[in-house]
PDB file of C-alpha atoms in Angstrom:
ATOM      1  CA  UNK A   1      38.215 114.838  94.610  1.00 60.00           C
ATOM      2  CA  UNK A   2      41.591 113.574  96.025  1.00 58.00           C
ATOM      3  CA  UNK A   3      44.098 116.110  96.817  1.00 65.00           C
ATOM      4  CA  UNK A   4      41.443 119.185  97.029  1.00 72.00           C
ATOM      5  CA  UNK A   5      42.741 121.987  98.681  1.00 79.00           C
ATOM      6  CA  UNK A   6      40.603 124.362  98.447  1.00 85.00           C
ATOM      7  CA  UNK A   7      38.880 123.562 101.640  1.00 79.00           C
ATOM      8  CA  UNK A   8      35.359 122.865  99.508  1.00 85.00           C
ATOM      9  CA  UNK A   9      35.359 119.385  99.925  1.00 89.00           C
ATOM     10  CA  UNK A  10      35.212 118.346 103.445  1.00 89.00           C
ATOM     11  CA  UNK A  11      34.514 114.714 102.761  1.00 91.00           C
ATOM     12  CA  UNK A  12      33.348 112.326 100.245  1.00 92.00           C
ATOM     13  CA  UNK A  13      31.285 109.220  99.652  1.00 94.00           C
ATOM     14  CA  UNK A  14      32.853 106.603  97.844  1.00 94.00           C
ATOM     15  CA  UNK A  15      34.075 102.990  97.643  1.00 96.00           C
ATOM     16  CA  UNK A  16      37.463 102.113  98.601  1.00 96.00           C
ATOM     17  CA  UNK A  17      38.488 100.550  95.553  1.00 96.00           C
ATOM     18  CA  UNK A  18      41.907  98.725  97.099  1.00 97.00           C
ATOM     19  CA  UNK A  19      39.170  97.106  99.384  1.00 97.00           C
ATOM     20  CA  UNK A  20      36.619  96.297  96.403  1.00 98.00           C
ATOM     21  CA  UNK A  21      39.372  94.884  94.679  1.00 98.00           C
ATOM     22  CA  UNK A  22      40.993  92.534  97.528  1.00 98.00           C
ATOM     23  CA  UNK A  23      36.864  91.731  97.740  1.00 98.00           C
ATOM     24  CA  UNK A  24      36.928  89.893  94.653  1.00 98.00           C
ATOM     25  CA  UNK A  25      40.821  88.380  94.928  1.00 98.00           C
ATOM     26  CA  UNK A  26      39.444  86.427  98.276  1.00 98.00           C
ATOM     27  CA  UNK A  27      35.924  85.306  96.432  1.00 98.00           C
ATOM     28  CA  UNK A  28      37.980  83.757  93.527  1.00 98.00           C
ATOM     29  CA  UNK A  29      40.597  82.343  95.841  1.00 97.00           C
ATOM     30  CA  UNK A  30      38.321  81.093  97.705  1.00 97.00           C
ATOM     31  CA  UNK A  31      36.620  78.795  94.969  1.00 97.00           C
ATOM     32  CA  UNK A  32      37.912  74.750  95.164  1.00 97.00           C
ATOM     33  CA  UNK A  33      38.119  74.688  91.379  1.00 97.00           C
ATOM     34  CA  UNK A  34      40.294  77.609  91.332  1.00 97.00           C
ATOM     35  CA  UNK A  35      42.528  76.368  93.880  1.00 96.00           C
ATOM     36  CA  UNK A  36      43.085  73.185  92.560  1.00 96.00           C
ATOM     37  CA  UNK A  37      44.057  74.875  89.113  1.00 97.00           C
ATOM     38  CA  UNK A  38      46.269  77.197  90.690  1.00 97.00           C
ATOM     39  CA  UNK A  39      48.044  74.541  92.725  1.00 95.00           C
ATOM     40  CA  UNK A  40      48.628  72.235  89.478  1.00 95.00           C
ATOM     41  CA  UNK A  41      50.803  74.616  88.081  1.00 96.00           C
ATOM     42  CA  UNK A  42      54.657  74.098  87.582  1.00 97.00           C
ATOM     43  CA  UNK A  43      57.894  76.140  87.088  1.00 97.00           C
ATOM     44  CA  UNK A  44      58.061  74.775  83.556  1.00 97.00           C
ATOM     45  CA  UNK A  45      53.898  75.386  83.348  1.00 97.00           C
ATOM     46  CA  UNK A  46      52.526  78.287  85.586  1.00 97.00           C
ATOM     47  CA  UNK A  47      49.235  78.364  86.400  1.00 98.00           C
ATOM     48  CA  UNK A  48      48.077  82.154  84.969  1.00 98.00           C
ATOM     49  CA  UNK A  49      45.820  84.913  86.319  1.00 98.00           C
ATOM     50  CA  UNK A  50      44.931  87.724  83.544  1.00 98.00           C
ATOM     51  CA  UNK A  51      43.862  90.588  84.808  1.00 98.00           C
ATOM     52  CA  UNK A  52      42.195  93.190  82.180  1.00 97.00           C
ATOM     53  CA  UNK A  53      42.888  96.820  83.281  1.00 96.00           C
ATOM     54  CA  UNK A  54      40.706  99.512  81.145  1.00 91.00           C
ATOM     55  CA  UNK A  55      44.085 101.630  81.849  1.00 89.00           C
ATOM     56  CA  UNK A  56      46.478 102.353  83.987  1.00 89.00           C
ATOM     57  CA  UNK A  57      45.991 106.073  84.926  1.00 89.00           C
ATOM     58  CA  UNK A  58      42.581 106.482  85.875  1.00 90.00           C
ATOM     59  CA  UNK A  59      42.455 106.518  90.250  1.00 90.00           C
ATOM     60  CA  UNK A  60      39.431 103.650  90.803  1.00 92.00           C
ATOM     61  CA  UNK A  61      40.903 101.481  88.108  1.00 94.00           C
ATOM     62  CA  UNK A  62      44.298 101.582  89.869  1.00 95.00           C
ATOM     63  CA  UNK A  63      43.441 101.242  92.951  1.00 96.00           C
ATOM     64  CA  UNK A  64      41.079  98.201  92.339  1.00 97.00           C
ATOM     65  CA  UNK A  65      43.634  96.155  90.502  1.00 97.00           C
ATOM     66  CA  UNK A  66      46.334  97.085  92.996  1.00 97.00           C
ATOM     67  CA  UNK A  67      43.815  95.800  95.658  1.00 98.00           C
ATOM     68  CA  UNK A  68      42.830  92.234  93.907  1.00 98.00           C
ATOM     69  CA  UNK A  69      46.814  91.974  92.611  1.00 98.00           C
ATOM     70  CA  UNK A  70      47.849  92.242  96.412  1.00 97.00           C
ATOM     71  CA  UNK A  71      45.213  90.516  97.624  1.00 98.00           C
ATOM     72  CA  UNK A  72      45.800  87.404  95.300  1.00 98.00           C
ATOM     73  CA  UNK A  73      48.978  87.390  95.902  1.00 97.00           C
ATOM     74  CA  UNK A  74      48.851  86.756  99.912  1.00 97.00           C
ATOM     75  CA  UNK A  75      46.276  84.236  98.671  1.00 97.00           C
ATOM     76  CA  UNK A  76      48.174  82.465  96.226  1.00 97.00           C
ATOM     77  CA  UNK A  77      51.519  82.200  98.580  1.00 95.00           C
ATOM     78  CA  UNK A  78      49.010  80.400 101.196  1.00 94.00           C
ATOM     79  CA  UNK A  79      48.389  76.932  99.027  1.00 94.00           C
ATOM     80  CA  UNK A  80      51.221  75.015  99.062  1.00 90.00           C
ATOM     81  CA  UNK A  81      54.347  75.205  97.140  1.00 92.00           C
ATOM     82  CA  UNK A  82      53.547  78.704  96.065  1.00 96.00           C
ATOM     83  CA  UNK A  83      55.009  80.537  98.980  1.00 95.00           C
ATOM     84  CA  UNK A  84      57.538  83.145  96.776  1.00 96.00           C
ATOM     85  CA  UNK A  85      56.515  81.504  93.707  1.00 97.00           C
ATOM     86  CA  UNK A  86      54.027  84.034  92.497  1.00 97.00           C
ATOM     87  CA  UNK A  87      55.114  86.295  89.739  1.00 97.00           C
ATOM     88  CA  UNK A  88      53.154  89.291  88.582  1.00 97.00           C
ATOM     89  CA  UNK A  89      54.069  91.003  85.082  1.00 96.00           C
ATOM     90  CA  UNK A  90      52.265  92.670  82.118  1.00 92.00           C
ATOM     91  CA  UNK A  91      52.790  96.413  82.990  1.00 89.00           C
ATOM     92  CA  UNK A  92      55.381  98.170  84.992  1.00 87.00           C
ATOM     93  CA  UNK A  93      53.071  99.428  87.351  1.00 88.00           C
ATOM     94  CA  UNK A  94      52.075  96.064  88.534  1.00 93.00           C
ATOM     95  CA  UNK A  95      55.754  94.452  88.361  1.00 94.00           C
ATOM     96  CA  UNK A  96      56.313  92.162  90.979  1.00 94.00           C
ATOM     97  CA  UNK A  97      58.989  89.279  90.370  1.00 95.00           C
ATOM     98  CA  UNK A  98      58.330  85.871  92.494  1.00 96.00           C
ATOM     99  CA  UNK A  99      61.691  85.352  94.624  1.00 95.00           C
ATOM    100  CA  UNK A 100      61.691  81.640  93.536  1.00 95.00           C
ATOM    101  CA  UNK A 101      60.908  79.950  90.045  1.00 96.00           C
ATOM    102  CA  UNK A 102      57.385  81.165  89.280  1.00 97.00           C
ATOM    103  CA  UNK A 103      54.653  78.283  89.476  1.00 97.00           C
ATOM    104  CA  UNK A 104      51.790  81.044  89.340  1.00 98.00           C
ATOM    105  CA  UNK A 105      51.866  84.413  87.360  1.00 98.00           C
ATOM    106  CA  UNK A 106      49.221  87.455  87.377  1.00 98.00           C
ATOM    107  CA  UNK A 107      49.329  88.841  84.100  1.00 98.00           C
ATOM    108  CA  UNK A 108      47.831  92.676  83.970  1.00 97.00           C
ATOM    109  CA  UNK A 109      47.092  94.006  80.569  1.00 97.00           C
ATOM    110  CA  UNK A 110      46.216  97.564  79.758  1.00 96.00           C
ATOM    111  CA  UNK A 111      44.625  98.468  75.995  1.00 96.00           C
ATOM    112  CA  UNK A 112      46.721 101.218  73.883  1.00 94.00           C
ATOM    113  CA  UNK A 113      43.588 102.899  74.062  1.00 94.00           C
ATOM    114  CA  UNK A 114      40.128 103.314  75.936  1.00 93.00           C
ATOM    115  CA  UNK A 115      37.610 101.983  72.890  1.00 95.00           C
ATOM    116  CA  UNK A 116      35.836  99.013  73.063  1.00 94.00           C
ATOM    117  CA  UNK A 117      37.751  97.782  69.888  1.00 96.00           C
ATOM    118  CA  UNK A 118      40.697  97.947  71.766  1.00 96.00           C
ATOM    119  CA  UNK A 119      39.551  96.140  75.066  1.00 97.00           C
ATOM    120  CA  UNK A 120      37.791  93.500  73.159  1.00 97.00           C
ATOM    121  CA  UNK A 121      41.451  92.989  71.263  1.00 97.00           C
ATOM    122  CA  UNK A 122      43.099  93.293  74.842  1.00 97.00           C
ATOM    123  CA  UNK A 123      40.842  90.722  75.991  1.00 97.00           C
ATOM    124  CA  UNK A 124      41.420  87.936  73.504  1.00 97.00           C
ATOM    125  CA  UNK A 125      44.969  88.518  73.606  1.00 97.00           C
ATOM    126  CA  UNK A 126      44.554  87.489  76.963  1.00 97.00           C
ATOM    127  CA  UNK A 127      42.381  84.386  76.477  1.00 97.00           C
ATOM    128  CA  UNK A 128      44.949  82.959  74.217  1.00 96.00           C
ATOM    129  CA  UNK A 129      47.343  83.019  77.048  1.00 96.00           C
ATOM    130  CA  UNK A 130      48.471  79.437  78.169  1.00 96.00           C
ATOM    131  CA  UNK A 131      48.027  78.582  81.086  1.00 97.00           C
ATOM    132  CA  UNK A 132      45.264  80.450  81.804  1.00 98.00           C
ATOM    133  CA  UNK A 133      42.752  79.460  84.858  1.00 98.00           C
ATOM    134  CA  UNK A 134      41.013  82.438  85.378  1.00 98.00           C
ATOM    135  CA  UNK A 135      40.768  85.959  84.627  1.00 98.00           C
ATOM    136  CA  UNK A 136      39.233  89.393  86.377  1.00 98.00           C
ATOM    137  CA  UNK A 137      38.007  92.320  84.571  1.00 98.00           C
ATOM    138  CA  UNK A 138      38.209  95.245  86.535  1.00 97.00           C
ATOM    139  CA  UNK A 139      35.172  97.540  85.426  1.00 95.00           C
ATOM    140  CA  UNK A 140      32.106  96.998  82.916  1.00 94.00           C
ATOM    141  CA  UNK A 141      34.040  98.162  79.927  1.00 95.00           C
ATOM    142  CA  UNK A 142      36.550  95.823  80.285  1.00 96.00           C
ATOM    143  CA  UNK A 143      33.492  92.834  81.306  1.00 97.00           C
ATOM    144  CA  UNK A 144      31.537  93.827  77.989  1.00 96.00           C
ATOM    145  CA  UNK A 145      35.095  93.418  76.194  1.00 97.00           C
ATOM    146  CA  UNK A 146      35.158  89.783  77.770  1.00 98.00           C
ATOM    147  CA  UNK A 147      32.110  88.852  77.077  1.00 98.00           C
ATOM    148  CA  UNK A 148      32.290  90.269  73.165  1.00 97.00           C
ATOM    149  CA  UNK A 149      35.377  88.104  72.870  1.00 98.00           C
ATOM    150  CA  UNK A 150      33.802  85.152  73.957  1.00 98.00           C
ATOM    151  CA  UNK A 151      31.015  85.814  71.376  1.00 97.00           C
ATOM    152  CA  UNK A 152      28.364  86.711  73.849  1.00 96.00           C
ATOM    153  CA  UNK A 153      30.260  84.579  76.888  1.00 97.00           C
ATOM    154  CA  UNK A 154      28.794  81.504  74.523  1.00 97.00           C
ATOM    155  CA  UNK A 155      32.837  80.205  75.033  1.00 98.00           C
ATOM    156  CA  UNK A 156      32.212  80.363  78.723  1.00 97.00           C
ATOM    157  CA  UNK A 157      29.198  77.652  79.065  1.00 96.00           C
ATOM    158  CA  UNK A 158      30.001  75.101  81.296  1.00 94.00           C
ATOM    159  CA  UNK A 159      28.600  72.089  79.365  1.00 94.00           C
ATOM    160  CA  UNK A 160      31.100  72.560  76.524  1.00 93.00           C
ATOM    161  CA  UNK A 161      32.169  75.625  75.334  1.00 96.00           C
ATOM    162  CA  UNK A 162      35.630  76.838  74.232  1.00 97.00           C
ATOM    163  CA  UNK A 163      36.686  77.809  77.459  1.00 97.00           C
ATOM    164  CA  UNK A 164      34.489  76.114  79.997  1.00 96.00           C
ATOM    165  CA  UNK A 165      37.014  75.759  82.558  1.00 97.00           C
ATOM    166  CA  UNK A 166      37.973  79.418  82.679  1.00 98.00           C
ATOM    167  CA  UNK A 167      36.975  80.795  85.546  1.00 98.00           C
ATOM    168  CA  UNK A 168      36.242  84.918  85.271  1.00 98.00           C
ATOM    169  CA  UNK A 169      34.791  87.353  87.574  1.00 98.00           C
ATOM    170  CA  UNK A 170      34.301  90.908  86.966  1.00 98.00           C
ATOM    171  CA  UNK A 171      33.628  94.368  88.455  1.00 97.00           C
ATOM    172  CA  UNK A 172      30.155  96.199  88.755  1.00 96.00           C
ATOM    173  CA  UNK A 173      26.737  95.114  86.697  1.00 94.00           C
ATOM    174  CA  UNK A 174      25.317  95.706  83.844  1.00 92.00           C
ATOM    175  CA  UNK A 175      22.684  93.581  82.057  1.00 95.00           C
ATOM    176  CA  UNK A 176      25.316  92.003  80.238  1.00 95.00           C
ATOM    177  CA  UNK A 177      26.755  91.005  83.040  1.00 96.00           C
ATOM    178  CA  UNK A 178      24.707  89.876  85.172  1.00 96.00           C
ATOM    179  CA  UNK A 179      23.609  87.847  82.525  1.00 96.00           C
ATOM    180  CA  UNK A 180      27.201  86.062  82.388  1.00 97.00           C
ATOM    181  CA  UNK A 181      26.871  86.197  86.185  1.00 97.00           C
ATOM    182  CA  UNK A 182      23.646  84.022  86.056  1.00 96.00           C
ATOM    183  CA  UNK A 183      23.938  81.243  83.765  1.00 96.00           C
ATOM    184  CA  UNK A 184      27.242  80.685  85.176  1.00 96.00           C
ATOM    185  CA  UNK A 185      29.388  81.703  82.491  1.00 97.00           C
ATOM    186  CA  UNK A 186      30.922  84.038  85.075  1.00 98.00           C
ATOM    187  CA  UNK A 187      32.173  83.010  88.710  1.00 98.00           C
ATOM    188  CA  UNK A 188      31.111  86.148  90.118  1.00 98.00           C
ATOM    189  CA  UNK A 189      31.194  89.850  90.312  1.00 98.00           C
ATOM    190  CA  UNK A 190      32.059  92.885  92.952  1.00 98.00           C
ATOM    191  CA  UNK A 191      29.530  95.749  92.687  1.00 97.00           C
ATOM    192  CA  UNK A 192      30.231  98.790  94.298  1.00 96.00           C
ATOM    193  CA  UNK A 193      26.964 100.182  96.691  1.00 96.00           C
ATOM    194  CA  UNK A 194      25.298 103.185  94.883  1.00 94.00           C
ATOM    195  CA  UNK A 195      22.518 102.857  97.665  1.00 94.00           C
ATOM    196  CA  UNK A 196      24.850 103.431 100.306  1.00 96.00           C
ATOM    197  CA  UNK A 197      27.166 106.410  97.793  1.00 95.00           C
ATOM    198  CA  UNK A 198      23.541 108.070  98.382  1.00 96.00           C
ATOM    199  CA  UNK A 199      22.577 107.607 101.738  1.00 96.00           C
ATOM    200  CA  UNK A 200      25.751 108.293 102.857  1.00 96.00           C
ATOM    201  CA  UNK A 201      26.135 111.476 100.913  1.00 96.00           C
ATOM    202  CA  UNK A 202      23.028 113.413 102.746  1.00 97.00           C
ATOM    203  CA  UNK A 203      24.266 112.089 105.681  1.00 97.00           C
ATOM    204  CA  UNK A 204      27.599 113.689 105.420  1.00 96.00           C
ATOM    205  CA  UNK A 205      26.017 116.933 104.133  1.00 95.00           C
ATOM    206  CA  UNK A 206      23.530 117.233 106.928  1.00 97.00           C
ATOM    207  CA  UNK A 207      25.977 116.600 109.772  1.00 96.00           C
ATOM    208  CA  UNK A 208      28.695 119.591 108.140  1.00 93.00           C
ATOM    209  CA  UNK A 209      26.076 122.076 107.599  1.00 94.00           C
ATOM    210  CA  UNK A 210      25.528 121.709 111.228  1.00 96.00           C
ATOM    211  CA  UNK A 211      28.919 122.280 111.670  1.00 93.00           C
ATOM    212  CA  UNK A 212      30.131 118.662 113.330  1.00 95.00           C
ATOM    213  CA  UNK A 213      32.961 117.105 111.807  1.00 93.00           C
ATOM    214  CA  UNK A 214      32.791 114.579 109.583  1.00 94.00           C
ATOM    215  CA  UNK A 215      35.284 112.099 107.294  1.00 93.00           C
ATOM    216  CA  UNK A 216      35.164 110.094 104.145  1.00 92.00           C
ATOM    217  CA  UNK A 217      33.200 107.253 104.248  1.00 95.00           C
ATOM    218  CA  UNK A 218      33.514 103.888 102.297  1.00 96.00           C
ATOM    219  CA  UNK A 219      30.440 102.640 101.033  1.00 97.00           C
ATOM    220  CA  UNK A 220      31.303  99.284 100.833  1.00 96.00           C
ATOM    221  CA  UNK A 221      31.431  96.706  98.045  1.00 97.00           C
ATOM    222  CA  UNK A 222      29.615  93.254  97.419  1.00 97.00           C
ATOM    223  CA  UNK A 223      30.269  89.798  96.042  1.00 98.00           C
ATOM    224  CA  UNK A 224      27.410  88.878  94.184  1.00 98.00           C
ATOM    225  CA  UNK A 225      26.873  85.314  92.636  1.00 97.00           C
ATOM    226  CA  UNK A 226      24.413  83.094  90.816  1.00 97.00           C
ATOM    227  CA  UNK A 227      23.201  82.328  94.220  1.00 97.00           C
ATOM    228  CA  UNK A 228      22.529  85.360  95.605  1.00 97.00           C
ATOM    229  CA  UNK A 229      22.326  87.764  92.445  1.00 96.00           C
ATOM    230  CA  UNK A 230      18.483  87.971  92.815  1.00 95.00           C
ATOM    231  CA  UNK A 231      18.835  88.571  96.742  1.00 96.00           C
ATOM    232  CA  UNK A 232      16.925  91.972  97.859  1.00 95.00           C
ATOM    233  CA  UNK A 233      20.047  92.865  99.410  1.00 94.00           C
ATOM    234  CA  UNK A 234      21.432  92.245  96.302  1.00 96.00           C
ATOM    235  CA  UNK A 235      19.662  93.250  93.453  1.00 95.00           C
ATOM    236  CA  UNK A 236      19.104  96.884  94.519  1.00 94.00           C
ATOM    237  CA  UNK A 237      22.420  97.711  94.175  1.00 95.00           C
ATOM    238  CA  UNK A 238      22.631  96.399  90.213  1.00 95.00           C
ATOM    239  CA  UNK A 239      21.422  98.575  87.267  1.00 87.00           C
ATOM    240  CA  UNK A 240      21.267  97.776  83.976  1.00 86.00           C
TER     241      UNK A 240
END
C-alpha cells in the first residue's frame, strides 16, 4: 500500500523487489558459462540479455527488473572490455545507451497485453533474438510463457536441445518451474519468502497494537538451484 495516507497502514511486510531482482542479476553473473558468453561478444556481435517483463506498470514487476537491469549492468562493466559497453533497450522505461560501441545489450520486452497468449508470443520473439546467452523472466507468468515456448522447456535440455546453451533463470516457483529448475533446463530461480511475509506480519501487528513503533520490513528473497532446491530451508518457501 505505497503512498497510503490515511494513517491505516503503519507498516508492511513485503519483499524488496529492487533487492530480489539485483539477487538474481549477481547469481547469473556469477555463473563461468555465462561469463565467458558474455565476454565473447563484439561491437559487430553483442552478446544479448532478454529480459521478459509481464508489463511495465505494475510496482513489483518494475521494481524487480529495474533491480536485476542495474544490477547486471555493474556486473557486466566488471569483465573486461565491457566497461561502458553495455547497452540496455527494448522499452523506454529501461533505456540506457552504453557510452562506447555496445559489446553486450539487455533487451527488456513487455507483451501488448497480460494473457498468456501474449507472453508466450513475447517470449519466442525473444528466443529468436541473436545473440542471445541468457534470458530472465521476471514472475511465474512470464516463466510458464518460457517454458510453453520451449515446448515444455524440452528446447532447454542440456544434452541437445534447440537451445541448450541458453542460460535462463526466473522469478518465484511453481511446479512448472521448479521442474525447469531441476533437470537443469533452468539456471536458477529467486523466490520471494512467504514464510517470513507471515511471520513478519504478526510480528509487526503485535508490536503496534502495543503501541511501539514499528517500520516496513523486507522479507528477503532466495536463490534457489538444482543443488539446493530440495534444501529444508529451501523448499518451504516454494508452492506449487
Amino acid at each position: 500500500m505505497p503512498g497510503d495516507a490515511s494513517g491505516a497502514v503503519v507498516a508492511t511486510a513485503t519483499t524488496d523487489n529492487v533487492a530480489a531482482g539485483g539477487n538474481v542479476a549477481t547469481n547469473l553473473a556469477a555463473n563461468e558459462a555465462f561469463k565467458t558468453a558474455v565476454g565473447a561478444g563484439t561491437t559487430s556481435a553483442p552478446a544479448v540479455i532478454g529480459v521478459l517483463a509481464q508489463d511495465s506498470t505494475s510496482g513489483s514487476i518494475v521494481q524487480r527488473v529495474n533491480g536485476f537491469v542495474d544490477t547486471l549492468v555493474a556486473e557486466l562493466e566488471k569483465i573486461s572490455g565491457l566497461a561502458g559497453a553495455v547497452d540496455v533497450s527494448g522499452q523506454q522505461q529501461w533505456t540506457k545507451p552504453s557510452t562506447s560501441p555496445a559489446k553486450a545489450k539487455i533487451v527488456v520486452t513487455v507483451p501488448p497485453t497480460t494473457s498468456q497468449a501474449d507472453i508466450q508470443s513475447a517470449a519466442a520473439s525473444i528466443l529468436g533474438t541473436g545473440g542471445l546467452v541468457a534470458m530472465f523472466a521476471a514472475n511465474q507468468d512470464g516463466v510458464n510463457g518460457v517454458i510453453s515456448a520451449t515446448n515444455d522447456a524440452t528446447d532447454l535440455d542440456r544434452a541437445g536441445g534447440k537451445y541448450k546453451d541458453l542460460l535462463v533463470v526466473g522469478f518465484d516457483a511453481g511446479k512448472s518451474q521448479k521442474d525447469a529448475v531441476r533437470s537443469g533446463a533452468f539456471l536458477g530461480s529467486v523466490t520471494q519468502d512467504p514464510y517470513q511475509m507471515g511471520y513478519q506480519a504478526v510480528e509487526l501487528a503485535v508490536k503496534a497494537a502495543k503501541g511501539e513503533t514499528v517500520a516496513d520490513v523486507d522479507t528477503g528473497s532466495h536463490w534457489y538451484d538444482a543443488s539446493n532446491l530440495d534444501n529444508e530451508d529451501i523448499s518451504i518457501l516454494l508452492y506449487d
